[in-house]
XYZ file of C-alpha atoms in Angstrom:
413
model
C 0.000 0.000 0.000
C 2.747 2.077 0.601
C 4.260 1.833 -2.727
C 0.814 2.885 -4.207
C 0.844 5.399 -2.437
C 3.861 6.728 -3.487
C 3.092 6.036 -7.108
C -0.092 7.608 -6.975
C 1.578 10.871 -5.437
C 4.409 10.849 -7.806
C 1.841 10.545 -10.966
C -0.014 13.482 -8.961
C 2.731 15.659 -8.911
C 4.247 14.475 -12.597
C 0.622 15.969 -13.765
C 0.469 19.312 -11.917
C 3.606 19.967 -13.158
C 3.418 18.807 -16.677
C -0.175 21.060 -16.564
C 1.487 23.922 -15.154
C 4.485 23.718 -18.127
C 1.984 23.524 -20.965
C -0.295 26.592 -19.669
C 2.839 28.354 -20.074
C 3.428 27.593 -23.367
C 0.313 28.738 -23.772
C 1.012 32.313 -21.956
C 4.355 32.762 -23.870
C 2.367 32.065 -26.715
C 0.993 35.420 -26.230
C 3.695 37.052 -26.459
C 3.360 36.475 -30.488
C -0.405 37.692 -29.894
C 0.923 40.875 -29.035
C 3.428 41.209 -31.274
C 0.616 40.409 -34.408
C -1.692 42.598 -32.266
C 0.537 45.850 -32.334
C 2.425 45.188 -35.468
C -1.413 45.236 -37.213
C -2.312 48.195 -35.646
C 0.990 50.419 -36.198
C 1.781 52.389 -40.001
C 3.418 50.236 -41.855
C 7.038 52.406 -41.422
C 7.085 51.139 -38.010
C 6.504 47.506 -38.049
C 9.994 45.971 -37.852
C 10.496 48.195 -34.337
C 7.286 47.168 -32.929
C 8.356 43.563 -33.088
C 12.037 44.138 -32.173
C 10.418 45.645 -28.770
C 7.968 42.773 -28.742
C 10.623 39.658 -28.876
C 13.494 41.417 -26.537
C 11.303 42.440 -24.028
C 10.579 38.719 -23.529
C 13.881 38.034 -23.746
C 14.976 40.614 -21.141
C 12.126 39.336 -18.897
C 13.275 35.727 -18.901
C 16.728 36.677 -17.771
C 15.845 39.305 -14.952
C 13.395 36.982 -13.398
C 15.328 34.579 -13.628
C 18.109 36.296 -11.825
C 16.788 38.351 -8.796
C 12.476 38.771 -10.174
C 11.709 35.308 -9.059
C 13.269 35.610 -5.470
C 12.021 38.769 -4.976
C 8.325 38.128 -5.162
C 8.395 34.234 -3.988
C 11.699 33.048 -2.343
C 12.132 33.823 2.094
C 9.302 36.430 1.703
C 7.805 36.811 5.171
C 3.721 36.692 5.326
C 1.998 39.944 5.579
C 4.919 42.427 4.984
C 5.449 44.749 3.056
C 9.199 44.727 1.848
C 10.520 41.485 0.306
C 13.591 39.986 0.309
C 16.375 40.507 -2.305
C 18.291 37.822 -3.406
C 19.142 35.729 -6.375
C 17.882 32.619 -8.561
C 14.567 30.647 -7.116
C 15.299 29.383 -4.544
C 14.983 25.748 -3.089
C 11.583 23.393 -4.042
C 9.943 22.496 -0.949
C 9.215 19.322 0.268
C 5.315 19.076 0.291
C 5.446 20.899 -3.136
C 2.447 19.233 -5.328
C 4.525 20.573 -8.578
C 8.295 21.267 -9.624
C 9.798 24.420 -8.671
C 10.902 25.064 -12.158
C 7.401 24.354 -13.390
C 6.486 27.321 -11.133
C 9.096 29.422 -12.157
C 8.140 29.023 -15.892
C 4.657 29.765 -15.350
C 5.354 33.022 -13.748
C 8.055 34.297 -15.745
C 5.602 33.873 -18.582
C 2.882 36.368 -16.981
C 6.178 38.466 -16.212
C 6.454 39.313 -20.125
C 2.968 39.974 -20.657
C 2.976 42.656 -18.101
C 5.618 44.260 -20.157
C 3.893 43.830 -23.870
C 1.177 46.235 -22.484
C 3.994 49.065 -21.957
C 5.049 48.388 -25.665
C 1.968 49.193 -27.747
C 0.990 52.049 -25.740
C 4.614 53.866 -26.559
C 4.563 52.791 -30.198
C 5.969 55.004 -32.990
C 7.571 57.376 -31.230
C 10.040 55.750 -28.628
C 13.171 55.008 -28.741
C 14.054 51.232 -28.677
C 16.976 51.164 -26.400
C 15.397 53.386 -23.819
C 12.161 51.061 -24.005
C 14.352 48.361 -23.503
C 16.143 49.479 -20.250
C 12.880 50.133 -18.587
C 12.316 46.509 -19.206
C 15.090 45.750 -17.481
C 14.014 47.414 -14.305
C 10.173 46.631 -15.010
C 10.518 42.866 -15.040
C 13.571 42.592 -12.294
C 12.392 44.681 -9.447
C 8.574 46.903 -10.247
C 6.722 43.696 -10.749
C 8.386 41.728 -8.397
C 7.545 43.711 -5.660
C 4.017 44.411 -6.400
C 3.638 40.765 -7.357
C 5.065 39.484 -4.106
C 2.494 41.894 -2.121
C -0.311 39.448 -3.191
C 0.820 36.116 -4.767
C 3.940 35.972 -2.455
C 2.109 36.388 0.469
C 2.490 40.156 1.418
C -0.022 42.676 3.116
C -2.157 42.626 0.586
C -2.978 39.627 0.472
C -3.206 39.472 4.208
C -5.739 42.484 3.887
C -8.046 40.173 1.751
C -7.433 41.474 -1.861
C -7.947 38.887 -4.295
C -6.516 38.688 -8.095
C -6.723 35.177 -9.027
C -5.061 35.861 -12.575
C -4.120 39.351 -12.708
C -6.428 41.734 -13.670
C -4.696 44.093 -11.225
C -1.097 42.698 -10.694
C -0.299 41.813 -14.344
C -2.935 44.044 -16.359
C -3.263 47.110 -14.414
C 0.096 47.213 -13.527
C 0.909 47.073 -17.040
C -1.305 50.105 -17.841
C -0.205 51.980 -14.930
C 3.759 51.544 -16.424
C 2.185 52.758 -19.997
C 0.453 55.426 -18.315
C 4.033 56.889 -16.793
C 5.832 56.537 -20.393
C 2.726 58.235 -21.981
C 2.773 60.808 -19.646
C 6.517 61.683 -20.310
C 6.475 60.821 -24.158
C 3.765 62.595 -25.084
C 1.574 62.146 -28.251
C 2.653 61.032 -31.879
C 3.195 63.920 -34.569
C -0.007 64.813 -36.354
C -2.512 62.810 -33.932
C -4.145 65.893 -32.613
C -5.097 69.308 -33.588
C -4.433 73.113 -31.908
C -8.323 73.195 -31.492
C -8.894 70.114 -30.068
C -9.207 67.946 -33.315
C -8.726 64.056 -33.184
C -7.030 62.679 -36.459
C -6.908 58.991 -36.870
C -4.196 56.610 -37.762
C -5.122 53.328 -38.929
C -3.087 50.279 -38.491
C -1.235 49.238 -41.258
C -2.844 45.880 -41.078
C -5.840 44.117 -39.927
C -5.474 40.591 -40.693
C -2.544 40.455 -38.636
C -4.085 42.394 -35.683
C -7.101 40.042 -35.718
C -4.790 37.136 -35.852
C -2.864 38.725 -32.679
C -6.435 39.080 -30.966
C -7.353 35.579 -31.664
C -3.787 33.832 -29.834
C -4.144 36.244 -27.109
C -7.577 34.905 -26.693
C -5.863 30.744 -26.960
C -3.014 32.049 -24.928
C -5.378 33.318 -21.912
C -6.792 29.546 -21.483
C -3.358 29.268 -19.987
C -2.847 31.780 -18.419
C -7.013 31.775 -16.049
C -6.998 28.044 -16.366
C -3.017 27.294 -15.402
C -3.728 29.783 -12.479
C -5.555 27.118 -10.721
C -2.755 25.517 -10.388
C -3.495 22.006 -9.566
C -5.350 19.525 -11.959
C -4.980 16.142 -10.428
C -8.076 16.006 -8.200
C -11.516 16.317 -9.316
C -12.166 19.398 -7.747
C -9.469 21.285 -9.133
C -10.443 19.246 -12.833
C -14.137 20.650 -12.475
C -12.834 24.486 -11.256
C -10.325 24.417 -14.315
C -13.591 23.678 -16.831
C -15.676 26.019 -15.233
C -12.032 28.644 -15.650
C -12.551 27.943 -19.620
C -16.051 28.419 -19.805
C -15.976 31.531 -17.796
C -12.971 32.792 -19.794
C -14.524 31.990 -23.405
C -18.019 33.762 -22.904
C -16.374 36.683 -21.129
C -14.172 37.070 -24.589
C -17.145 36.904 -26.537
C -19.626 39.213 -24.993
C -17.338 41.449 -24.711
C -16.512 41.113 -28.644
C -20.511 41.633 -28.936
C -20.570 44.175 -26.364
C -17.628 46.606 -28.236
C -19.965 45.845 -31.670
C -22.777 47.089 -30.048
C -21.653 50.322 -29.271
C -19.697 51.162 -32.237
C -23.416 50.064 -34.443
C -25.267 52.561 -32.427
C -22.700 55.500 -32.002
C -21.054 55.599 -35.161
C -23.136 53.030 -37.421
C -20.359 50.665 -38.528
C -18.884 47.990 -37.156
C -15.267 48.614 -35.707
C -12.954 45.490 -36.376
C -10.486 47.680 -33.931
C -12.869 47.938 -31.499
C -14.320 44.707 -31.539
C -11.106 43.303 -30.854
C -10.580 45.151 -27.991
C -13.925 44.217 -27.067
C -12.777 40.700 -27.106
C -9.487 41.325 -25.248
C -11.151 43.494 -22.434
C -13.461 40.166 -21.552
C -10.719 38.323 -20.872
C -8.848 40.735 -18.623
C -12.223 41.519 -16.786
C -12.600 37.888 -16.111
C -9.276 37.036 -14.951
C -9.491 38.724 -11.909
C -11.845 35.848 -11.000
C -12.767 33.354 -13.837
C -13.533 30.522 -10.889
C -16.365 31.692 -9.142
C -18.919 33.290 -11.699
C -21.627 31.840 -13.371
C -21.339 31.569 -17.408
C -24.120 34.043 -17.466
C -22.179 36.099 -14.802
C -19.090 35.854 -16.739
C -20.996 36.685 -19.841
C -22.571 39.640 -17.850
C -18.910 41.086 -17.538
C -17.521 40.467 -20.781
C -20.059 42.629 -22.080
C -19.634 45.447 -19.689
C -16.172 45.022 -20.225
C -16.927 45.635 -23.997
C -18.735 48.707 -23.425
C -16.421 50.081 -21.527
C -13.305 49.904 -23.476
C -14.807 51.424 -26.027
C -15.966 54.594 -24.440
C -12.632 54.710 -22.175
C -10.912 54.722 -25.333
C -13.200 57.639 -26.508
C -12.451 59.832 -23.409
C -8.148 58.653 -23.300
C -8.213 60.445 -26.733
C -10.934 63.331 -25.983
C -7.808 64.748 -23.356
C -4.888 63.810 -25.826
C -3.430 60.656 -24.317
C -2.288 59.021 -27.295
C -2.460 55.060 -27.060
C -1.897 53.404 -30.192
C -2.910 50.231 -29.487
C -5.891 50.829 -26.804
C -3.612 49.127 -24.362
C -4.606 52.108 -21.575
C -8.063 51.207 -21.888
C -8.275 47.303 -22.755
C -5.807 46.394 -19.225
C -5.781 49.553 -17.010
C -9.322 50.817 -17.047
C -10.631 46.871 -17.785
C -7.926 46.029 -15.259
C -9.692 47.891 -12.617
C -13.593 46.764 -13.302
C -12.542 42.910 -13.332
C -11.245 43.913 -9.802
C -13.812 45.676 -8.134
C -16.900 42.904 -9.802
C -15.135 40.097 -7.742
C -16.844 40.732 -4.659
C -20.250 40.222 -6.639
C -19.942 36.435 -7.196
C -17.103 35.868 -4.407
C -18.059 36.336 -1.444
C -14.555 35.815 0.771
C -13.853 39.019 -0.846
C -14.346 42.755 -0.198
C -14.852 45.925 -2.196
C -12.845 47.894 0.129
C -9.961 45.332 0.180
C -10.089 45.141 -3.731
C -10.023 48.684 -4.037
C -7.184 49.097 -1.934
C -5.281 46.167 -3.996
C -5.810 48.049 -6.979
C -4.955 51.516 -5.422
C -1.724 50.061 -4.150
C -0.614 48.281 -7.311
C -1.649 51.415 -9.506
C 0.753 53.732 -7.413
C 3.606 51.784 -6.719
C 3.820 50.790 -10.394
C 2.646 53.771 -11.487
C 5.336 56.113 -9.554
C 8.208 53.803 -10.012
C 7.660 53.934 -13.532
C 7.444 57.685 -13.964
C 10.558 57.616 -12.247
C 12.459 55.441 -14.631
C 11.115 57.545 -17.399
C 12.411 60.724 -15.711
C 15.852 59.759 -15.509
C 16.018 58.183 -18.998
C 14.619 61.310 -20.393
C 17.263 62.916 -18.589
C 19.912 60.852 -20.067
C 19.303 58.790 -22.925
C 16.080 60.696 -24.367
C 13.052 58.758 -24.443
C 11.393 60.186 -27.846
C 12.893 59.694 -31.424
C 13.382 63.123 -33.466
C 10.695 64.491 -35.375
C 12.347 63.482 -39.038
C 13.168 59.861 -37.085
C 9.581 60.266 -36.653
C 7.970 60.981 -40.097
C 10.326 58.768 -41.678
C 9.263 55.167 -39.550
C 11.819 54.412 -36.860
C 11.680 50.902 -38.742
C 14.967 52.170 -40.479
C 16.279 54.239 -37.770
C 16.220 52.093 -34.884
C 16.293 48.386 -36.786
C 17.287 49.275 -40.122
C 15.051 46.986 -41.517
C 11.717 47.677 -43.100
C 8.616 45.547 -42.385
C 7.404 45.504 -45.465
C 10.383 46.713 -48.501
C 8.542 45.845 -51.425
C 5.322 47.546 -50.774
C 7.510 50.779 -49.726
C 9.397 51.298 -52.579
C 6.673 50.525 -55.224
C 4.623 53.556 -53.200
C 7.707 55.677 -53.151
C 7.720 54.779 -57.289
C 4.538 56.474 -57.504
């Protein structure tokens, strides 16, 4: 019996962590998601940048939380406090583990870099790569870290009640509170608005490839609600995990629907940009708590979400913050509402303690940023020139254009 025993706990333990791996593969998957995403909704001239930001800043993520990110938010973190400890590497698995430390590791390096992606659409066109690129370096070793350990570590705020089961707040709002800062400091792209007010648009330079971004960020977030359970080898964690899927799906949809809605009735077209954001603010609405709605719940705040984004979107641009990509509204102001709904189909939690969560990851992420930007403005510059600019920083920055055939044969006419 003993032997049993063993065997059963080992094949326990061999699926948690084999589970845990391939939900993030899923969750770096999105990293392409936003790459497709932004790269489809950025002129053509700055395509090849977009994507250089998109693949280092995973890069740069995997190597700072691997270093000293990990152990900061996870490894001899006393409960309840609010400074963590500052070593290096991950630490040491523990004994009654129910998956492999690296297993864990990968999984939250993974949600690490998708953090980050949100800074890099909302500074697109008009930053300069390396000084994007250092921020990553600080964003991903120490300003999620810390923020990350307050909750999922085991710090205050998670001894004050708040609740994130995904990250809503501590990977999506945090995100949009970083963009926020670099907005602040970079300041709107050439041409976008007018002395008196005016809003110009600038399309994306292509769709299809935004839509396909959209549609793996939508795969990719299967991994990234459902792996968050954690566990899989019991039938109560099995039946949460479905119920995480269904949840996640109809919250993606209705929000889809909900972003189509309004754009039919305020402007009498349907907005592929919009509905796509209407699909992508679902699923960060949701993920503050995918386990404990009902489908119709879920479905309830996909919608909202939907709405939402649309008009926050609307108002970002009615006082000149200039977000490419919608990433302000889609994870920060999204962010926020997935937050403060949890208490309606949760009851362990609070709206004061969720409010305070998001209060205290918005301003610590949202200060330390602005303070990274200052100095790099100081230093390096954060903003290309204005001929870098009108030109694409595609050839300035990468030297590379996205798309060399369709340039030149538009230049020849």
């Amino acid at each position: 019996m003993e032997e049993l025993a063993k065997s059963v706990s080992e094949l326990r333990f061999a699926l948690d962590t084999f589970y845990l791996l391939m939900s993030g593969v899923l969750v770096m998957w999105m990293t392409a998601g936003f790459a497709m995403l932004e790269a489809g909704l950025v002129r053509a001239k700055n395509t090849t940048e977009i994507l250089t930001k998109n693949i280092l800043l995973y890069t740069i993520a995997c190597v700072m939380y691997l270093l000293i990110g990990y152990n900061i938010m996870y490894v001899d973190n006393g409960a309840g406090g609010w400074l963590p400890s500052f070593g290096t590497l991950i630490g040491t698995q523990a004994e009654d583990a129910s998956h492999s430390l690296e297993s864990d590791f990968f999984f939250q390096v993974v949600f690490v870099a998708t953090a980050t992606s949100i800074v890099s659409g909302a500074v697109a066109e008009r930053m300069k790569l390396w000084s994007f690129l250092l921020f990553c370096v600080v964003m991903t070793g120490v300003i999620y870290p810390v923020e990350g350990y307050w909750t999922w570590g085991g710090g205050f705020l998670k001894e004050a009640g708040f609740s994130d089961f995904a990250g809503s707040g501590i990977v999506h709002l945090a995100g949009a509170a970083a963009a926020l800062a670099a907005v602040l400091i970079l300041g709107a792209r050439r041409g976008k608005y007018g002395k008196n007010g005016e809003i110009y648009p600038i399309p994306g330079s292509n769709l299809p490839l935004a839509t396909l971004g959209t549609l793996i960020l939508w795969m990719g977030w299967f991994g990234f609600n459902g792996g968050s359970q954690l566990m899989l080898s019991d039938a109560a964690n099995a039946t949460a995990i479905g119920a995480v899927f269904v949840n996640t799906n109809a919250a993606a949809a209705t929000g889809a629907l909900g972003a189509l809605l309004v754009t039919k009735l305020t402007w009498g077209k349907a907005d592929l940009t919009m509905v796509l954001n209407g699909a992508l603010a679902g699923l960060v609405a949701i993920t503050a708590d995918p386990a404990s709605p009902s489908p119709l719940f879920a479905s309830l705040i996909g919608v909202l979400a939907g709405v939402l984004v649309v008009y926050a979107i609307v108002c970002f641009d009615k006082v000149k913050i200039d977000d490419p990509v919608g990433a302000l509204s889609v994870h920060g102001v999204c962010g926020f509402f997935g937050l403060m709904v949890v208490p309606f189909s949760n009851e362990a939690t609070t709206f004061g303690a969720q409010l305070l969560g998001a209060a205290v990851i918005f301003g610590w992420v949202f200060l330390a940023s602005l303070l990274v930007w200052t100095v790099l403005k100081a230093t390096l510059g954060v903003r290309v020139s204005e001929e870098e600019e009108m030109m694409g920083v595609d050839m300035h920055e990468c030297g590379v254009d996205a798309y060399p055939e369709f340039v030149t044969v538009k230049a020849s006419h």
